[in-house]
Amino acid sequence: MSETMATVLPDSSERTRQLKRRPMTVRKLSRLLPMHLLLIVIALVTAFPFYAMLVLSVQPGQPIQMPQALFPTTISFDAFIETLSSRNIPRWALNSAIYAIVSTVFVLLFASMAGYAFAKKRFPGREVIFWVLVAMLMIPYHLTIIPQYILVGDMGGLNTMWGMLVPTLANTSAMFLMRQFIHGIPDELLDAAKIDGAGEFRTFWSVILPQTKPILATLATFVFLAHWNDFLWPMISQQSVENHVLTVGLNTLQEEQVPLATIMAAAVISFIPTFLVFIFFQRYFVRGVMMTGMK
C-alpha cells in the first residue's frame, strides 16, 4: 500500500529538489508574477475580517467608535479578561468543545466501521442499502430539522446535551468517503491478517484504521469545524442559557448590547480551537484531499 502510494504521490522533498534544479527563467517569472500578486491580494482580503476582529477586541474604553483606525495606537486586554471572568462564556466554550469533540470521535468511529463493512464485506442488500444512504444526501439538511426536533422531543432530549449530540453522531457523507478510501486498500492485507489469526475487530483496528489516517484526519478537521461552528440545531434544541454553545451564546450577547470589544474577544477565543485543529491536521488534510480526489 505504502509503495503504491509512493509511486502515485512522489515524495515532497524529492519534488522540491527537482524544482530547485530548474532555473527560473524571466519568461516564466513574468508569467507567474501576476498570479502570485492576485493570490496575495485574495489572501489579504480573506484575512482582513480576522485582523479587524483582533483590532476591535484589543480596543480600550467603551463604546468603540466606528470607523476604527487600521493600526491601533493603544492596546488593552481588558475585554479578554472580562470575557474569561464572565459566568456564561467559559460554560458556552465548554459546551462547544464537548459537542464538537464527542461528535467528531463518534462520526469517525461509525463512518470507518460502516465504510469497512460496505467496502470489504459481502452481505445481502449491501449495494441497495449503500445507495439508499447515498441518495439521502440529496435531501436538504433543513428539511430534516423539524422531524428531528419532534423525534428528540418525544424522547425527552430537548434542552439536554445528549439530545443535542445524538442526531449528529452519524454522518452519511463521512461514511461514503470512508467506503471509497477503504475500497482501495488491497484485500491481501486482510487475507494476511486472517492467516495470522486476527478476528474481525482486530483486523479493523490494527489493519484498516492505520491505513486510513489521511482520510480520518481530513474528516476530523471538517467534522470538528462543522460542529464547532454549528448554530441552527444547537439553537433549536437548547433553550436554557447554560446549555448554549458558543455560537448561540455570542448571538445572544448582541441582543443584550454587550460591548463590542467583549463580543470580539469572545469571537477570538472561539476562533483559536478551529485554528489549532487546522494547523495540527494540515499535513494530513492536504494529503487526504489529494488522495480522495485521485480515487
Coordinates of C-alpha atoms in Angstrom, one line a residue:
M1 CA 0.0 0.0 0.0
S2 CA 2.7 2.4 1.0
E3 CA 4.8 1.5 -2.1
T4 CA 1.8 2.0 -4.3
M5 CA 1.1 5.4 -2.7
A6 CA 4.8 6.4 -3.0
T7 CA 4.6 5.8 -6.8
V8 CA 1.5 7.8 -7.1
L9 CA 2.5 10.6 -4.8
P10 CA 6.2 11.4 -5.2
D11 CA 8.0 12.5 -2.0
S12 CA 7.6 16.2 -1.5
S13 CA 11.3 16.7 -0.6
E14 CA 12.2 15.0 -3.9
R15 CA 9.9 17.2 -5.9
T16 CA 11.3 20.2 -4.1
R17 CA 14.8 19.2 -5.1
Q18 CA 13.7 18.7 -8.7
L19 CA 12.2 22.2 -8.8
K20 CA 15.4 23.7 -7.3
R21 CA 17.4 22.2 -10.2
R22 CA 15.3 24.0 -12.8
P23 CA 16.4 27.7 -13.2
M24 CA 13.6 30.3 -13.1
T25 CA 13.6 32.0 -16.5
V26 CA 12.5 35.6 -16.9
R27 CA 9.6 34.5 -19.1
K28 CA 8.4 32.0 -16.5
L29 CA 8.8 34.6 -13.8
S30 CA 6.8 37.2 -15.7
R31 CA 4.1 34.6 -16.3
L32 CA 3.9 33.6 -12.6
L33 CA 4.2 37.1 -11.1
P34 CA 0.6 38.3 -11.9
M35 CA -0.9 35.1 -10.5
H36 CA 1.2 35.4 -7.3
L37 CA 0.1 39.1 -6.9
L38 CA -3.5 38.0 -7.3
L39 CA -3.1 35.3 -4.7
I40 CA -1.5 37.8 -2.3
V41 CA -4.5 40.2 -2.8
I42 CA -7.0 37.4 -2.2
A43 CA -5.1 36.3 0.9
L44 CA -5.2 39.8 2.3
V45 CA -8.9 40.3 1.6
T46 CA -9.6 36.9 3.2
A47 CA -7.6 37.6 6.3
F48 CA -8.9 41.1 6.8
P49 CA -12.0 40.1 8.8
F50 CA -9.8 38.2 11.2
Y51 CA -7.5 41.2 11.5
A52 CA -10.4 43.5 12.2
M53 CA -11.7 41.1 14.8
L54 CA -8.4 41.2 16.6
V55 CA -8.1 45.0 16.4
L56 CA -11.6 45.5 17.8
S57 CA -11.0 43.0 20.6
V58 CA -8.0 45.0 22.0
Q59 CA -9.5 48.4 21.9
P60 CA -9.5 50.2 25.3
G61 CA -12.6 52.0 26.6
Q62 CA -16.2 51.7 25.6
P63 CA -18.0 52.3 23.4
I64 CA -15.9 51.7 20.3
Q65 CA -16.1 54.5 17.8
M66 CA -16.5 53.5 14.1
P67 CA -14.8 53.6 11.7
Q68 CA -11.7 52.3 13.5
A69 CA -8.1 53.1 12.7
L70 CA -6.4 50.3 10.7
F71 CA -3.5 50.2 13.2
P72 CA -4.4 50.7 16.9
T73 CA -2.2 53.1 18.8
T74 CA -3.2 51.7 22.2
I75 CA -3.8 48.0 23.1
S76 CA -5.8 46.7 26.0
F77 CA -6.7 43.1 27.0
D78 CA -9.5 44.2 29.4
A79 CA -12.1 42.7 27.0
F80 CA -10.4 39.3 27.2
I81 CA -10.2 39.4 31.0
E82 CA -13.8 40.4 31.2
T83 CA -14.8 37.6 28.7
L84 CA -12.9 34.8 30.6
S85 CA -14.1 36.0 34.0
S86 CA -17.8 36.0 33.0
R87 CA -20.0 33.2 34.0
N88 CA -21.6 32.1 30.7
I89 CA -18.8 32.4 28.1
P90 CA -16.5 29.7 29.6
R91 CA -19.5 27.5 30.0
W92 CA -20.6 28.0 26.4
A93 CA -17.0 27.3 25.3
L94 CA -17.0 24.0 27.3
N95 CA -20.4 23.0 25.7
S96 CA -19.0 23.7 22.2
A97 CA -15.9 21.6 23.0
I98 CA -18.0 18.7 24.2
Y99 CA -20.3 19.0 21.3
A100 CA -17.5 19.2 18.7
I101 CA -15.2 16.6 20.2
V102 CA -17.7 13.9 21.0
S103 CA -19.5 14.3 17.6
T104 CA -16.1 14.1 15.8
V105 CA -15.0 10.9 17.7
F106 CA -18.3 9.1 17.1
V107 CA -18.6 10.2 13.5
L108 CA -15.1 8.9 12.7
L109 CA -15.8 5.6 14.5
F110 CA -19.1 4.9 12.9
A111 CA -18.1 6.1 9.5
S112 CA -15.0 4.0 9.5
M113 CA -16.9 0.9 10.7
A114 CA -19.6 1.4 8.1
G115 CA -17.1 2.2 5.4
Y116 CA -15.2 -1.0 6.1
A117 CA -18.4 -3.1 6.0
F118 CA -19.6 -1.6 2.7
A119 CA -16.2 -1.8 1.1
K120 CA -14.9 -5.2 2.2
K121 CA -17.8 -7.3 3.4
R122 CA -20.3 -9.2 1.4
F123 CA -23.9 -9.4 2.7
P124 CA -27.3 -9.4 1.1
G125 CA -28.6 -6.0 0.1
R126 CA -25.2 -4.3 0.5
E127 CA -25.4 -2.2 -2.7
V128 CA -29.1 -1.3 -2.2
I129 CA -28.5 -0.1 1.4
F130 CA -25.4 1.8 0.4
W131 CA -27.0 3.7 -2.5
V132 CA -30.2 4.4 -0.4
L133 CA -27.9 6.0 2.2
V134 CA -26.1 8.0 -0.6
A135 CA -29.5 9.1 -2.0
M136 CA -30.3 10.6 1.4
L137 CA -27.5 13.1 0.8
M138 CA -29.7 14.8 -1.7
I139 CA -32.3 15.7 1.0
P140 CA -31.6 19.3 2.2
Y141 CA -30.5 19.3 5.9
H142 CA -33.0 22.0 6.8
L143 CA -35.9 19.7 5.7
T144 CA -34.9 17.2 8.4
I145 CA -34.8 19.7 11.2
I146 CA -38.5 19.5 12.1
P147 CA -38.8 15.7 12.2
Q148 CA -35.5 15.5 14.1
Y149 CA -36.8 18.1 16.6
I150 CA -40.1 16.1 17.1
L151 CA -38.2 12.8 17.5
V152 CA -35.7 14.2 20.0
G153 CA -38.6 15.9 21.9
D154 CA -40.6 12.7 22.1
M155 CA -37.5 11.0 23.6
G156 CA -37.2 13.8 26.2
G157 CA -33.9 15.0 24.8
L158 CA -34.7 18.7 24.3
N159 CA -32.6 21.1 26.4
T160 CA -30.1 18.3 27.2
M161 CA -26.6 17.7 26.0
W162 CA -27.3 14.1 24.8
G163 CA -30.4 15.3 22.9
M164 CA -28.1 17.8 21.0
L165 CA -25.4 15.1 20.4
V166 CA -27.3 12.0 19.3
P167 CA -28.6 13.3 16.0
T168 CA -25.0 14.3 15.0
L169 CA -23.2 11.1 15.7
A170 CA -23.7 9.5 12.3
N171 CA -22.7 11.2 9.0
T172 CA -23.5 9.7 5.6
S173 CA -21.0 11.9 3.8
A174 CA -18.2 10.7 6.1
M175 CA -19.4 7.1 5.6
F176 CA -19.3 7.5 1.8
L177 CA -15.7 8.9 1.9
M178 CA -14.5 6.2 4.2
R179 CA -16.0 3.5 2.0
Q180 CA -14.4 4.9 -1.1
F181 CA -11.0 5.1 0.6
I182 CA -11.1 1.7 2.2
H183 CA -12.2 0.2 -1.1
G184 CA -8.6 1.0 -2.4
I185 CA -6.9 -1.0 0.4
P186 CA -5.6 -4.3 -1.1
D187 CA -7.6 -7.4 0.0
E188 CA -4.2 -9.2 0.5
L189 CA -3.7 -7.2 3.7
L190 CA -7.0 -8.6 5.1
D191 CA -6.1 -12.1 4.0
A192 CA -2.7 -11.8 5.7
A193 CA -4.4 -10.7 8.9
K194 CA -6.8 -13.7 8.8
I195 CA -3.8 -16.1 8.2
D196 CA -2.2 -14.6 11.3
G197 CA -5.4 -15.4 13.3
A198 CA -6.8 -11.9 13.6
G199 CA -10.5 -11.6 14.2
E200 CA -12.8 -9.0 12.6
F201 CA -12.3 -6.3 15.3
R202 CA -8.5 -6.9 15.3
T203 CA -8.4 -6.7 11.5
F204 CA -10.4 -3.5 11.5
W205 CA -8.5 -1.8 14.4
S206 CA -4.9 -2.9 13.5
V207 CA -5.0 -3.2 9.7
I208 CA -7.8 -0.9 8.3
L209 CA -7.6 2.1 10.7
P210 CA -3.8 2.7 10.4
Q211 CA -4.2 2.8 6.6
T212 CA -6.9 5.4 6.8
K213 CA -5.0 8.1 8.8
P214 CA -5.1 10.7 5.9
I215 CA -8.8 10.5 5.3
L216 CA -9.5 10.3 9.1
A217 CA -7.5 13.5 9.6
T218 CA -9.4 15.2 6.8
L219 CA -12.8 14.1 8.1
A220 CA -11.8 15.1 11.7
T221 CA -11.0 18.6 10.5
F222 CA -14.2 19.0 8.6
V223 CA -16.4 17.5 11.2
F224 CA -14.9 19.4 14.1
L225 CA -15.1 22.7 12.3
A226 CA -18.7 22.0 11.3
H227 CA -19.8 21.2 14.8
W228 CA -17.8 23.9 16.5
N229 CA -19.4 26.5 14.2
D230 CA -22.9 24.8 14.2
F231 CA -25.7 27.2 15.0
L232 CA -29.1 26.0 13.9
W233 CA -29.5 22.7 15.7
P234 CA -27.9 23.8 19.0
M235 CA -30.1 27.0 18.9
I236 CA -33.3 24.9 18.3
S237 CA -32.6 22.1 20.7
Q238 CA -31.2 24.1 23.6
Q239 CA -33.5 26.7 25.3
S240 CA -31.6 27.2 28.6
V241 CA -28.8 29.8 28.6
E242 CA -26.5 27.5 30.5
N243 CA -26.8 24.9 27.7
H244 CA -26.0 27.2 24.8
V245 CA -22.9 26.6 22.7
L246 CA -20.5 29.5 21.9
T247 CA -22.1 30.4 18.5
V248 CA -25.6 30.7 20.0
G249 CA -24.3 32.5 23.1
L250 CA -22.4 35.1 21.1
N251 CA -25.7 35.8 19.2
T252 CA -27.5 36.4 22.5
L253 CA -24.7 38.8 23.6
Q254 CA -25.5 41.0 20.6
E255 CA -29.2 41.2 21.7
E256 CA -28.1 42.1 25.3
Q257 CA -26.0 45.1 24.0
V258 CA -22.8 43.8 25.5
P259 CA -19.7 45.9 24.5
L260 CA -18.4 45.2 21.0
A261 CA -14.9 44.6 22.3
T262 CA -16.2 41.8 24.6
I263 CA -18.0 40.2 21.7
M264 CA -14.9 40.4 19.5
A265 CA -12.8 38.9 22.3
A266 CA -15.2 36.0 22.7
A267 CA -15.0 35.5 18.9
V268 CA -11.2 35.5 19.0
I269 CA -11.4 32.8 21.8
S270 CA -13.8 30.7 19.7
F271 CA -11.6 31.0 16.7
I272 CA -8.5 29.6 18.4
P273 CA -9.5 25.9 18.7
T274 CA -10.5 25.8 15.0
F275 CA -7.2 27.4 14.0
L276 CA -5.2 24.9 16.1
V277 CA -7.1 21.9 14.7
F278 CA -6.4 23.1 11.1
I279 CA -2.7 23.7 11.9
F280 CA -2.4 20.3 13.6
F281 CA -4.1 18.3 10.8
Q282 CA -2.9 20.4 7.9
R283 CA -0.4 17.9 6.7
Y284 CA -2.9 15.0 6.7
F285 CA -5.6 17.3 5.4
V286 CA -3.8 18.2 2.2
R287 CA -2.7 14.6 1.6
G288 CA -6.2 13.3 2.2
V289 CA -7.8 15.7 -0.2
M290 CA -5.3 14.7 -2.9
M291 CA -5.7 11.0 -2.4
T292 CA -9.5 11.3 -2.2
G293 CA -9.6 13.3 -5.4
M294 CA -7.5 10.7 -7.2
K295 CA -9.8 7.8 -6.4

